XYZ file of C-alpha atoms in Angstrom:
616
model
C 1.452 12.422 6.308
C -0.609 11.719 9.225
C -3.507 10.002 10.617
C -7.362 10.981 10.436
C -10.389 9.254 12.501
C -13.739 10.298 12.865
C -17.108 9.564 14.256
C -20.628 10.925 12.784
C -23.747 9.988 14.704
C -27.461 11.670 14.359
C -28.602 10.134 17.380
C -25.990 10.732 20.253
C -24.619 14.062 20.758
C -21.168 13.790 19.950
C -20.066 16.951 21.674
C -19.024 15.336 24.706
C -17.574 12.506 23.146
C -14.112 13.134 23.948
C -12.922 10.423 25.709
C -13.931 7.713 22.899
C -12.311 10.033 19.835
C -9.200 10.913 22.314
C -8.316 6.617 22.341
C -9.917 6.464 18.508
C -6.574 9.212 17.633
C -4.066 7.751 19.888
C -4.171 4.736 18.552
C -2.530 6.424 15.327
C -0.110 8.401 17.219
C 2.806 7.130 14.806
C 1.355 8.461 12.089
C 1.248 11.709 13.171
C 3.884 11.824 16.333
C 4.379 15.891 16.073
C 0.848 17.136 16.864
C -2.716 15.897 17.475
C -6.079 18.060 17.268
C -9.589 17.563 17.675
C -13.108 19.256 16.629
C -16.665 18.248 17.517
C -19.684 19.224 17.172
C -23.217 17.736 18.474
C -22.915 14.738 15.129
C -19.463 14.638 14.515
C -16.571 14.219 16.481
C -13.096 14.408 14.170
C -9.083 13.456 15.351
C -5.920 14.606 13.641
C -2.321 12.795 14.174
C 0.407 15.182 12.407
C 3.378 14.450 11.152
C 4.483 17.958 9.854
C 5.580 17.740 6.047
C 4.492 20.944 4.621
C 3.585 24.451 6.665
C 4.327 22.761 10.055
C 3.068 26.481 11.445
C -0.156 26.819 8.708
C -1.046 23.213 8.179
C -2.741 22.493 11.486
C -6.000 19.983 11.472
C -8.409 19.851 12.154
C -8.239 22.710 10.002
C -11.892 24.587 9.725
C -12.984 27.422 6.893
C -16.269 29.443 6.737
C -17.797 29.942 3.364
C -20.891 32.481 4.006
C -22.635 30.613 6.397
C -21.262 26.969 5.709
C -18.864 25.692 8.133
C -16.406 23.208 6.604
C -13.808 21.143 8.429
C -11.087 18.604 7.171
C -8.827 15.806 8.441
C -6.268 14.372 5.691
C -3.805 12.164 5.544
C -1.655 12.970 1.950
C 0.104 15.095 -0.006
C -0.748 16.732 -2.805
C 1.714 17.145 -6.036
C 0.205 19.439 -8.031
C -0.684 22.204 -4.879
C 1.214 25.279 -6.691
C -1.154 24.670 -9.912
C -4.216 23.823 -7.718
C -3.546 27.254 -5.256
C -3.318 29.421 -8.490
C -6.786 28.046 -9.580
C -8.385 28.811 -7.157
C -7.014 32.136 -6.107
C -8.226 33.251 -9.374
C -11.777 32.195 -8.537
C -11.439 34.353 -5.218
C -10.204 31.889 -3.093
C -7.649 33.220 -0.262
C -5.067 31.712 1.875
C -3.267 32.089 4.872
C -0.268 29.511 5.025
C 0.964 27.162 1.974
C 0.443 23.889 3.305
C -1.298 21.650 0.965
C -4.357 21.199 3.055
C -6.012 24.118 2.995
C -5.674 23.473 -0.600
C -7.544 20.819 -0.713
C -10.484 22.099 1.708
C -10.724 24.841 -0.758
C -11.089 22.952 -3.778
C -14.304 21.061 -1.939
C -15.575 24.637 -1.035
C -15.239 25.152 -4.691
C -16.198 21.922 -6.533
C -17.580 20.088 -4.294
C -17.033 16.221 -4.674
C -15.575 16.885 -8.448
C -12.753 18.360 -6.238
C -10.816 15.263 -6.549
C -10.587 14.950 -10.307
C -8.173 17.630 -9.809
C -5.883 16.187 -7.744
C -2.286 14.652 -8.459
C -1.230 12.952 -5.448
C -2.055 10.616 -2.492
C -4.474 11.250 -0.143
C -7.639 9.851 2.277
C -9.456 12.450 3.776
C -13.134 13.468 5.093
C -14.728 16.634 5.000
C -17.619 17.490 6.979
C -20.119 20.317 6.305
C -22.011 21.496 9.438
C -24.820 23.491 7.487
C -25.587 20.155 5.223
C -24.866 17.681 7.785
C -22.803 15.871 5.826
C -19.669 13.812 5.303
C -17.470 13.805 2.421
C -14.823 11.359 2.143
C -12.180 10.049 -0.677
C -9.335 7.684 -1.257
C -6.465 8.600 -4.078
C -6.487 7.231 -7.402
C -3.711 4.474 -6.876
C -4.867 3.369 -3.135
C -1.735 4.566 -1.501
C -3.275 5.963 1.600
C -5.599 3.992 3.601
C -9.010 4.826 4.644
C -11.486 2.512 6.421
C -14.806 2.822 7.797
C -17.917 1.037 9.643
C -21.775 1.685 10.038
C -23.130 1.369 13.078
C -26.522 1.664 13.719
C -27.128 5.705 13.464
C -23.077 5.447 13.952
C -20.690 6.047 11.275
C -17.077 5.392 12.390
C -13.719 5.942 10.164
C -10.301 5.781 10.492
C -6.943 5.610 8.314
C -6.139 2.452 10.017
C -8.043 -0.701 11.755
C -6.947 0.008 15.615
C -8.512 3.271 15.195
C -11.932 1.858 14.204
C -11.349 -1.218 16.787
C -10.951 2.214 19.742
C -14.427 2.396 18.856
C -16.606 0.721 21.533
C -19.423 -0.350 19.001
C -16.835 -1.785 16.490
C -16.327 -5.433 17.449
C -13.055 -7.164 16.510
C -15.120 -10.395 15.003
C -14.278 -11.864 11.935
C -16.639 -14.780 10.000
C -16.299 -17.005 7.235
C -15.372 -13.973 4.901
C -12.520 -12.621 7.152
C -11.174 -16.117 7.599
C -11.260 -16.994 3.586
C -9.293 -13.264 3.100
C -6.842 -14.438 5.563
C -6.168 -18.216 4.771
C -6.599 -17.872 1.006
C -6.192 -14.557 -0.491
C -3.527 -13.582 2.358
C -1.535 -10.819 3.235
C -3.359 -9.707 0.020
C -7.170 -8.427 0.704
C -10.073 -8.225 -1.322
C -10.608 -4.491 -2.752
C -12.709 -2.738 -0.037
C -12.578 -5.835 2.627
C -11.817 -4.720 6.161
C -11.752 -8.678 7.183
C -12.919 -7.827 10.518
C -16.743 -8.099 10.352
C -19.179 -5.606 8.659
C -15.931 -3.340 8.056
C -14.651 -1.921 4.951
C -12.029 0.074 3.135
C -12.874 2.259 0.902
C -11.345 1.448 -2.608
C -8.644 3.643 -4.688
C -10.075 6.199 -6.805
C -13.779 5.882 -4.968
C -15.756 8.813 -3.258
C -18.042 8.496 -0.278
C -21.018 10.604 0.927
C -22.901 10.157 4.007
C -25.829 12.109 4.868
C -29.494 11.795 6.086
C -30.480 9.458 2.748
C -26.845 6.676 4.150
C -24.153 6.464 2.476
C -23.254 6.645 -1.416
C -20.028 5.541 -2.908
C -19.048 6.424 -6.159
C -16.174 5.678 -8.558
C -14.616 9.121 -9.776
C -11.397 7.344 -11.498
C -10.654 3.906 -13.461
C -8.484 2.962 -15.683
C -9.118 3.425 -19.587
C -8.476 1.454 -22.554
C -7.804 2.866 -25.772
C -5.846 2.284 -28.654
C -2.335 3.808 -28.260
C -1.010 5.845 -31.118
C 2.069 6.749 -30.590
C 5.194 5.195 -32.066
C 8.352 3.746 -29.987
C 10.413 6.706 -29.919
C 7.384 9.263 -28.847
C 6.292 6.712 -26.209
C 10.074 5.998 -24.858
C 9.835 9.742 -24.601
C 7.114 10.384 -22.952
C 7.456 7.889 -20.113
C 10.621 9.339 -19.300
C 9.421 12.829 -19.367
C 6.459 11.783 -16.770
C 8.141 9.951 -14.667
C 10.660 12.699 -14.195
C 8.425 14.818 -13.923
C 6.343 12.820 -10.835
C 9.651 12.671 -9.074
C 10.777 16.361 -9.380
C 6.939 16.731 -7.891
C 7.284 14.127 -4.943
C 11.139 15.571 -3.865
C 9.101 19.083 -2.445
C 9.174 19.301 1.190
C 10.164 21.206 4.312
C 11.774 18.519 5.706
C 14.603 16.073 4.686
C 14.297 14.032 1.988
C 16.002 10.705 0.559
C 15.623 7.926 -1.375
C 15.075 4.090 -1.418
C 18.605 2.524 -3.548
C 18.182 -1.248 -3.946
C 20.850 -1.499 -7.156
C 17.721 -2.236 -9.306
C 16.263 -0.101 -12.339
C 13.323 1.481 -10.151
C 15.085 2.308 -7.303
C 18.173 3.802 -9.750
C 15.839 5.389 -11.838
C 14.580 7.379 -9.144
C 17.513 8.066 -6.822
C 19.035 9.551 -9.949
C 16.680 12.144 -11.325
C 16.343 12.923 -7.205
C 20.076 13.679 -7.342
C 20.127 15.604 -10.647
C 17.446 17.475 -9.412
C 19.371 17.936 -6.080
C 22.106 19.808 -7.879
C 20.324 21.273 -10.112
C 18.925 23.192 -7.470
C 21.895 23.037 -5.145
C 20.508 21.424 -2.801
C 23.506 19.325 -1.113
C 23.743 15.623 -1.609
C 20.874 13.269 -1.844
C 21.038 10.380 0.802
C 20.392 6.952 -0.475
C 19.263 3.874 2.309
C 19.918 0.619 1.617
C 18.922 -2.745 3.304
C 20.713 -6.248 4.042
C 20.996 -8.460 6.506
C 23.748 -10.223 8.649
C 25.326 -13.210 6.911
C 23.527 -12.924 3.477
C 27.373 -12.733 1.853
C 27.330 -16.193 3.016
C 24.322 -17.771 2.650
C 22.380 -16.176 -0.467
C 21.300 -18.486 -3.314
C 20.213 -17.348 -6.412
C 17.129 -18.547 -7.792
C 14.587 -17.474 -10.875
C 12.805 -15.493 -8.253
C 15.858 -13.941 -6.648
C 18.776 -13.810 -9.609
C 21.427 -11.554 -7.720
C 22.262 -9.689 -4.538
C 21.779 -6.446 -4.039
C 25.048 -4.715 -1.788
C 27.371 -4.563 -4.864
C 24.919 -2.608 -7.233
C 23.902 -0.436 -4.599
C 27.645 0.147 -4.374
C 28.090 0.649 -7.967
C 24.797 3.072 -7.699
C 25.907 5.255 -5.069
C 29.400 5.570 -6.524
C 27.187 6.846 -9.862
C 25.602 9.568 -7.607
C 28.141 10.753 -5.319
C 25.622 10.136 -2.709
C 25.501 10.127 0.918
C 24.416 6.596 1.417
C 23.661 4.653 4.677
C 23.923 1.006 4.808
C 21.604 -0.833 7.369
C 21.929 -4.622 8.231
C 19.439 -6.610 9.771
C 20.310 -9.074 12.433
C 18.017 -12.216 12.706
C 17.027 -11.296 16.045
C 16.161 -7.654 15.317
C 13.957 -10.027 12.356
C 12.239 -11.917 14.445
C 11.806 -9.603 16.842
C 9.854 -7.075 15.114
C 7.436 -9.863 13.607
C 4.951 -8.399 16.469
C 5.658 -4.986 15.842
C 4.617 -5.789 12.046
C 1.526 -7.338 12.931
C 0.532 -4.181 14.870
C 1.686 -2.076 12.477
C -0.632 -3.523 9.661
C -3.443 -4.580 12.309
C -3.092 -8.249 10.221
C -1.148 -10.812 9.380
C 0.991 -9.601 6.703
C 4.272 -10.598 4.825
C 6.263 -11.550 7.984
C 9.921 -11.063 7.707
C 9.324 -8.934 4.838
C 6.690 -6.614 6.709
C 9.266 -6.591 9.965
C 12.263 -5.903 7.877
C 11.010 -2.874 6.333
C 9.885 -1.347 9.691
C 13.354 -2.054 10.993
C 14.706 -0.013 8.000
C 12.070 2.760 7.905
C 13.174 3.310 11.494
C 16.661 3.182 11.098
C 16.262 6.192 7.984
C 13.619 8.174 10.013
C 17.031 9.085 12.152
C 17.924 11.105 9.266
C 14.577 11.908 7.185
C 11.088 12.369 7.563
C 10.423 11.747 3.590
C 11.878 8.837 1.327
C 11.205 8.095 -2.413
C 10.589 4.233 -2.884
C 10.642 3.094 -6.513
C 7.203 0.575 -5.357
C 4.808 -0.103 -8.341
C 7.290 0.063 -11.601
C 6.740 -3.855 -11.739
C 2.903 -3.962 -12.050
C 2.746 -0.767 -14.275
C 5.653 -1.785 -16.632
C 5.387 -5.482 -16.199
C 8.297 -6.542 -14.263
C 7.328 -9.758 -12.619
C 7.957 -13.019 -13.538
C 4.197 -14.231 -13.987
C 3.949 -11.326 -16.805
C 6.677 -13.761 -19.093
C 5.557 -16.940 -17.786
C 3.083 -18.577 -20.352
C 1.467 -21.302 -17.452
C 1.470 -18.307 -14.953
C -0.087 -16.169 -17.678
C -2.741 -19.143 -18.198
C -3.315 -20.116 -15.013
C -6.827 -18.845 -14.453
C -5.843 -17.497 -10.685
C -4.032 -14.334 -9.648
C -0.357 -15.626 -10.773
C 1.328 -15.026 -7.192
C -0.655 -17.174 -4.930
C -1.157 -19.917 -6.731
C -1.006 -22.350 -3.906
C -4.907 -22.720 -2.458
C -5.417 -26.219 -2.391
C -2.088 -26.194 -0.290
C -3.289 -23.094 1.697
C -6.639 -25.115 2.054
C -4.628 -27.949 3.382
C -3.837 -25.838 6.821
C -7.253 -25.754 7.652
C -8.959 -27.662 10.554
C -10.915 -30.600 8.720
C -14.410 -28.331 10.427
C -13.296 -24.820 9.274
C -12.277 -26.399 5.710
C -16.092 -27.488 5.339
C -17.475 -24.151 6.792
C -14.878 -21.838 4.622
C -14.236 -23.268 1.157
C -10.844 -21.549 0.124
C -10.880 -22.515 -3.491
C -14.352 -21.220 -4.149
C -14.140 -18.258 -1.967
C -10.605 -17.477 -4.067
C -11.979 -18.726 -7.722
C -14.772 -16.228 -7.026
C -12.779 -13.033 -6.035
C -10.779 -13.401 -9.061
C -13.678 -13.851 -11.351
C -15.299 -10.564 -9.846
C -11.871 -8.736 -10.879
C -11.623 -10.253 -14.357
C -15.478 -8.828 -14.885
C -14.414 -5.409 -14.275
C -11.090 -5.411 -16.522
C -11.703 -1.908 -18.931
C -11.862 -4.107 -22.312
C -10.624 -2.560 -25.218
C -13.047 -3.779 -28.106
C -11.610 -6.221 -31.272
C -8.211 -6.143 -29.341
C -6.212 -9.349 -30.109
C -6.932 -12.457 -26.969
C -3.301 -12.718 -26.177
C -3.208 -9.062 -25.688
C -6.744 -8.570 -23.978
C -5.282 -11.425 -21.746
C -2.095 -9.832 -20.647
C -4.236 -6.370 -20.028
C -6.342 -8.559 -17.666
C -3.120 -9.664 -15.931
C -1.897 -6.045 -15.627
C -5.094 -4.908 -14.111
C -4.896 -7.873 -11.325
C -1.560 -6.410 -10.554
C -2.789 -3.135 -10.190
C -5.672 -3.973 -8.095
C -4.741 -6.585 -6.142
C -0.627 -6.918 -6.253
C 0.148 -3.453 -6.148
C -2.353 -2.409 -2.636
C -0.774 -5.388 -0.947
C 2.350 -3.523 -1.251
C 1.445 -0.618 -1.114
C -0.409 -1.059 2.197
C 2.316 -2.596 3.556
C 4.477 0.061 2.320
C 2.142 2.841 4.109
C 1.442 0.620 7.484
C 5.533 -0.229 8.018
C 6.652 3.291 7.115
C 3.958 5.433 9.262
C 5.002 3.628 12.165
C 7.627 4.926 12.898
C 6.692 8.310 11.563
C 8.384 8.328 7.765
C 6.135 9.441 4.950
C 7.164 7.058 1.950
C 5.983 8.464 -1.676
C 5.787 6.391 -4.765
C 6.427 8.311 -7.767
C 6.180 5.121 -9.964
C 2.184 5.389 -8.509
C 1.960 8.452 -10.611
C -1.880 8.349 -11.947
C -1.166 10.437 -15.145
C 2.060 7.539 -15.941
C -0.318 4.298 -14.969
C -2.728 5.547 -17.417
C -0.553 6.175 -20.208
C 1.559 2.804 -20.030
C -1.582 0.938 -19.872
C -2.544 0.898 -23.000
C 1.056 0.823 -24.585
C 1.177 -3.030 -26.171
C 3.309 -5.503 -24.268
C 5.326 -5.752 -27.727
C 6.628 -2.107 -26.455
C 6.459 -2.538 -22.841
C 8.749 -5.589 -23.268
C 10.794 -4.261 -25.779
C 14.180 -6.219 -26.821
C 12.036 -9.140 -25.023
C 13.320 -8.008 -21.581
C 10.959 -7.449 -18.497
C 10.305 -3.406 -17.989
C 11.825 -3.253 -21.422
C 9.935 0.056 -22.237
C 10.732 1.596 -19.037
C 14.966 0.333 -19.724
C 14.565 2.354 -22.917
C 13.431 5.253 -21.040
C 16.329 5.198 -18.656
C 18.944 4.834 -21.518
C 21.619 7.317 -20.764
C 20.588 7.962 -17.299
C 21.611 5.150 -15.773
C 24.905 2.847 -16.254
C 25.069 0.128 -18.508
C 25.380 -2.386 -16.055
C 22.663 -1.385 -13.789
C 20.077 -0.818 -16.910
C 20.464 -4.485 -18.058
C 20.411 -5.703 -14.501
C 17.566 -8.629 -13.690
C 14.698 -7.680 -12.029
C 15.260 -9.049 -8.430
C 13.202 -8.273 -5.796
C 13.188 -6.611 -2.379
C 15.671 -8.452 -0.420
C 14.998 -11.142 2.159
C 16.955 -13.277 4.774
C 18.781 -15.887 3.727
C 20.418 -16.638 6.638
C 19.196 -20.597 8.239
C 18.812 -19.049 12.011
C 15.969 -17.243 10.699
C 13.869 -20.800 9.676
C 15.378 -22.355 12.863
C 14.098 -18.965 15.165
C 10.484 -19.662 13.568
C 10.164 -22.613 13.665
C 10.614 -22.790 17.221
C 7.835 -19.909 17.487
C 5.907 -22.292 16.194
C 6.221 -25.097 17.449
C 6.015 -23.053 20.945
C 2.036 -22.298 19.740
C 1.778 -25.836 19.048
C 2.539 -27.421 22.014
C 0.727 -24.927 23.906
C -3.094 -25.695 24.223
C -4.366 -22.329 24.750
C -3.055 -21.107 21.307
C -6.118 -19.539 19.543
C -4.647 -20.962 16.247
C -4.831 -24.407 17.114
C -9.053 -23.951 16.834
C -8.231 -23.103 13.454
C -5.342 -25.502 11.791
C -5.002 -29.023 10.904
C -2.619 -29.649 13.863
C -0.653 -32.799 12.253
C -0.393 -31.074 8.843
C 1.509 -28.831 10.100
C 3.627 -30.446 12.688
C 4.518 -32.212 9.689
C 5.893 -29.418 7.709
C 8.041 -28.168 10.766
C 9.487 -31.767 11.173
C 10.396 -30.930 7.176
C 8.151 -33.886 6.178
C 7.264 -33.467 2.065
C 8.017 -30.633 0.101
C 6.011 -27.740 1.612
C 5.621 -24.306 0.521
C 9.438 -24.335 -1.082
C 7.817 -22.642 -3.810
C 6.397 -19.051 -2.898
C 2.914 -19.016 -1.783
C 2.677 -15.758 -2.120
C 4.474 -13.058 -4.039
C 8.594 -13.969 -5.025
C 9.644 -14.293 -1.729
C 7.404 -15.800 0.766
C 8.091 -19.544 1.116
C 8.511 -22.302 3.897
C 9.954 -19.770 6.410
C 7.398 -17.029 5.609
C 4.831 -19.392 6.121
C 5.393 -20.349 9.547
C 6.165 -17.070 10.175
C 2.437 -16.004 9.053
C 0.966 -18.481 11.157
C 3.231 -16.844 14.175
C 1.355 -13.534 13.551
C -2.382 -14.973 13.261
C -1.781 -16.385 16.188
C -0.800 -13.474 17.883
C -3.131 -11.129 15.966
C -5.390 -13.561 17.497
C -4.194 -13.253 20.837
C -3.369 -9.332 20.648
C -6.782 -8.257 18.925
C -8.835 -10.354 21.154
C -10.555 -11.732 18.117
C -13.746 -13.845 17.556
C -14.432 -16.091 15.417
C -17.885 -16.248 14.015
C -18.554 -19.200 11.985
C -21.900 -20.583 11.452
């Protein structure tokens, strides 16, 4: 994995633009902490951050080919599964190579098919290519979204980057944000709007779209979408065939010249994975897997279960470990070390995110990066195989909003009475969700309960699934771990999504298709396990520690938030008046504590980003 930034311009000679692309690629340094490059040329100017996976002596970028008298160059920031396949290809159509690192793979399947190239790939991946004879820049986002890739026009400027600091390096790229930017981060966040940069006039460019620029601007294209069909195949060929692709995604995703390990929560996903990693460990004799786990300090003593948290995880991971014979690693989180890293979050994901959550996943990616430079996270099973409790809920399923932030009118309530009249949260909210239901693939005469439940899976996929999913990416690449997502598998996504939720939830239990799949694989106990969630903090000194951050921002007048927030509304919730936010606002797990915690990091994110608020 790495980090990629570039800057195109057909008015300034970018050859001696060094010193601007030089802070653009530092700014992504822990992305790609093991080797940086550059290449210019009088309209483009590209950066390279490496963090050496694959070929660390072949797979230098940027890398450059000649084709007759076409000069190609690439920056990427993926991996792609299917490279052996792929390399094969193309040698056959005369293509030759000089290392076997996955990147000069991918040039030469532009060289070869042009911007059809990526309807070829398996894997994940945001890259740009630029051609010097055509003057032209091609770039493209995976399937699933799990790589990042934004980008800017400026005047005759066009600036990208796999991350927001990278584009904010940029002189002409202002960190403003208007009424749009504020709506995406009072009402739809730490989720965003497909494509929305929320700083002003900036963009990401969605999963499974294609970019051009050239001399006639820029032209985006979809090359991938989901499609609905009827599904013919019975229960047992299904249960079969899920099992024999997601295997097959993870034997893909375990290649790698570095060490490897997985993600072991306890929980079906996680389990599922860790154990066709191991099998496939000793199958090849490869040693022991290592298996990470996460908890925190005092959680023995203070966890309550609830219908969004059933169970703990530490003594399934115990039982799960046991299972493989694995090497695993513990790692507890003191509140401190929680709070702490709330900051280092917010940089990490250039935005507010999901506060402890965000901060105690950076903790742990840095804690296994001690030991591995690639991890298998079992991310995504939920929205693909309908985990989540808003997928069983019939006034979740009805309610007309996405199903995990169904608090705007509280959201709303934050608001300074001024900002609440210039940004109206409900109709800004009401009217990204409509956009989404528009664009659901519909598959013609199908039944309303089941056309229903399709749309709920696609707003999972498109909205649920890239909010963790970026956080995943923005936590992990911080401290230099490539995380991969075999669940994310495009070939698996598209055949579970048209499999009827009568199969899917099979026996009437969440991910019941996917439990099926895993009979005989996995214990008993851990098969019929709840679905609980990625753990969270229990522990009371966590709401004490931020409430205090709070209330620190509120009694200080020079707080950039305080422009922004009804003041006594919430003062009121950190005196504990009412019944705030003790339901999630967002997601399972973000509540009273998370909230406050949110408002920490705008404030800072403020503060840090030197942000401006544009409101007419």
């Amino acid at each position: 994995m790495c980090g990629i930034t570039g800057w195109i311009d057909r008015e300034i000679d970018l050859s001696g633009a060094r010193i601007i692309l030089e802070q653009m690629t530092a700014t992504l340094t822990n992305r790609g902490p093991d080797a940086e490059g550059y290449w210019y040329s009088s309209r483009a100017a590209l950066g390279h951050r490496r963090l050496s996976v694959v070929d660390p002596e072949g797979g230098a970028q940027p890398m450059i080919r000649q084709q007759g008298d076409c000069t190609y160059v690439i920056v990427y920031n993926g991996e792609l599964y299917n490279t052996p396949e792929l390399r094969r290809e193309l040698e056959v159509r005369g293509h030759r190579f000089r290392g076997h690192s996955d990147t000069e793979v991918l040039l030469a399947s532009y060289i070869e098919w042009g911007g059809q190239c990526v309807e070829h790939f398996n894997g994940i991946f945001a890259f740009g290519i630029w051609s010097e004879s055509a003057q032209s820049l091609f770039m493209a986002r995976d399937r699933m979204g799990v790589k990042p890739l934004f980008f800017a026009r400026r005047g005759s400027a066009f600036i990208f980057g796999s991350e927001l600091k990278a584009l904010l390096a940029h002189p002409l790229v202002k960190p403003e944000v208007n009424e749009e930017g504020l709506a995406e981060i009072f009402g739809l966040g730490p989720a965003r709007t497909p494509g929305q940069g929320v700083f002003k006039d900036v963009q990401e460019l969605r999963p499974g779209y294609r970019l051009l620029y050239n001399d006639q601007g820029v032209h985006i294209s979809r090359y991938w979408n989901l499609v609905s069909e009827p599904h013919r195949d019975d229960l047992h060929t299904t249960v079969h065939r899920v099992r024999e692709l997601l295997e097959d995604s993870i034997s893909r995703q375990l290649v790698a010249d570095v060490p490897v390990c997985t993600l072991l929560s306890g929980g079906l996903d996680s389990s599922a994975l860790s154990t066709f990693a191991s099998l496939a460990y000793k199958k090849n004799r490869m040693g022991s897997l290592h298996t990470y786990s996460i908890d925190y300090v005092d959680n023995d003593r203070y966890f309550k279960a609830s219908a969004f948290q059933p169970n703990a995880d530490a003594p399934w991971v115990k039982v799960m470990s046991d299972f493989l014979g694995s090497q695993h690693h513990y790692f507890t989180v003191d509140t401190p070390m929680l709070v702490e890293a709330l900051k280092t979050a917010l940089l990490a994901r250039d935005l507010p995110g999901m506060a402890d959550v965000d901060s105690s996943l950076y903790l742990f990616c840095r804690e296994i990066k001690k030991g591995a430079t690639v991890a298998l996270s079992g991310e995504c099973a939920d929205e693909v195989f309908g985990g989540y409790p808003w997928f069983h809920q019939e006034d979740a399923l009805n309610a007309n909003t996405f199903p995990w932030s169904q608090a705007t009118r509280e959201r709303a309530d934050l608001l300074s009475p001024e900002l609440r009249r210039a940004v109206p949260l409900e109709e800004y909210v009401a009217a990204r969700y409509r956009e989404t239901i528009e664009e659901v693939p519909r598959l013609p005469g199908e039944d309303p309960l089941e056309a229903r439940r399709r749309e709920m899976f696609y707003l999972n996929i498109v909205w649920f699934m890239q909010t963790l999913l970026d956080r995943k990416d923005r936590m992990s690449m911080a401290t230099g771990l490539e995380v991969r997502v075999p669940f994310c598998d495009h070939r698996l996504v598209e055949y579970v999504w048209n499999v009827p939720w009568s199969i899917k939830s099979f026996n009437d239990r969440e991910k019941g298709l996917l439990r099926l799949a895993l009979a005989g694989v996995l214990p008993e106990e851990v098969l019929e396990r709840r679905k609980s969630p990625y753990p969270k903090t229990h522990n009371p000194a966590y709401l004490s520690a931020v409430k205090t951050l709070l209330q620190d921002i509120l009694d200080d007048p020079s707080s950039p938030l305080l422009e922004l927030i009804d003041i006594s509304t919430v003062r009121s919730m950190l005196q504990g008046e009412g019944d705030h936010f003790a339901r999630p606002w967002f997601g399972q797990l973000m509540t009273g504590p998370q909230l406050f915690a949110y408002l920490y990091q705008l404030n800072h994110w403020l503060n840090e980003y030197h942000v401006s608020i544009k409101v007419d």
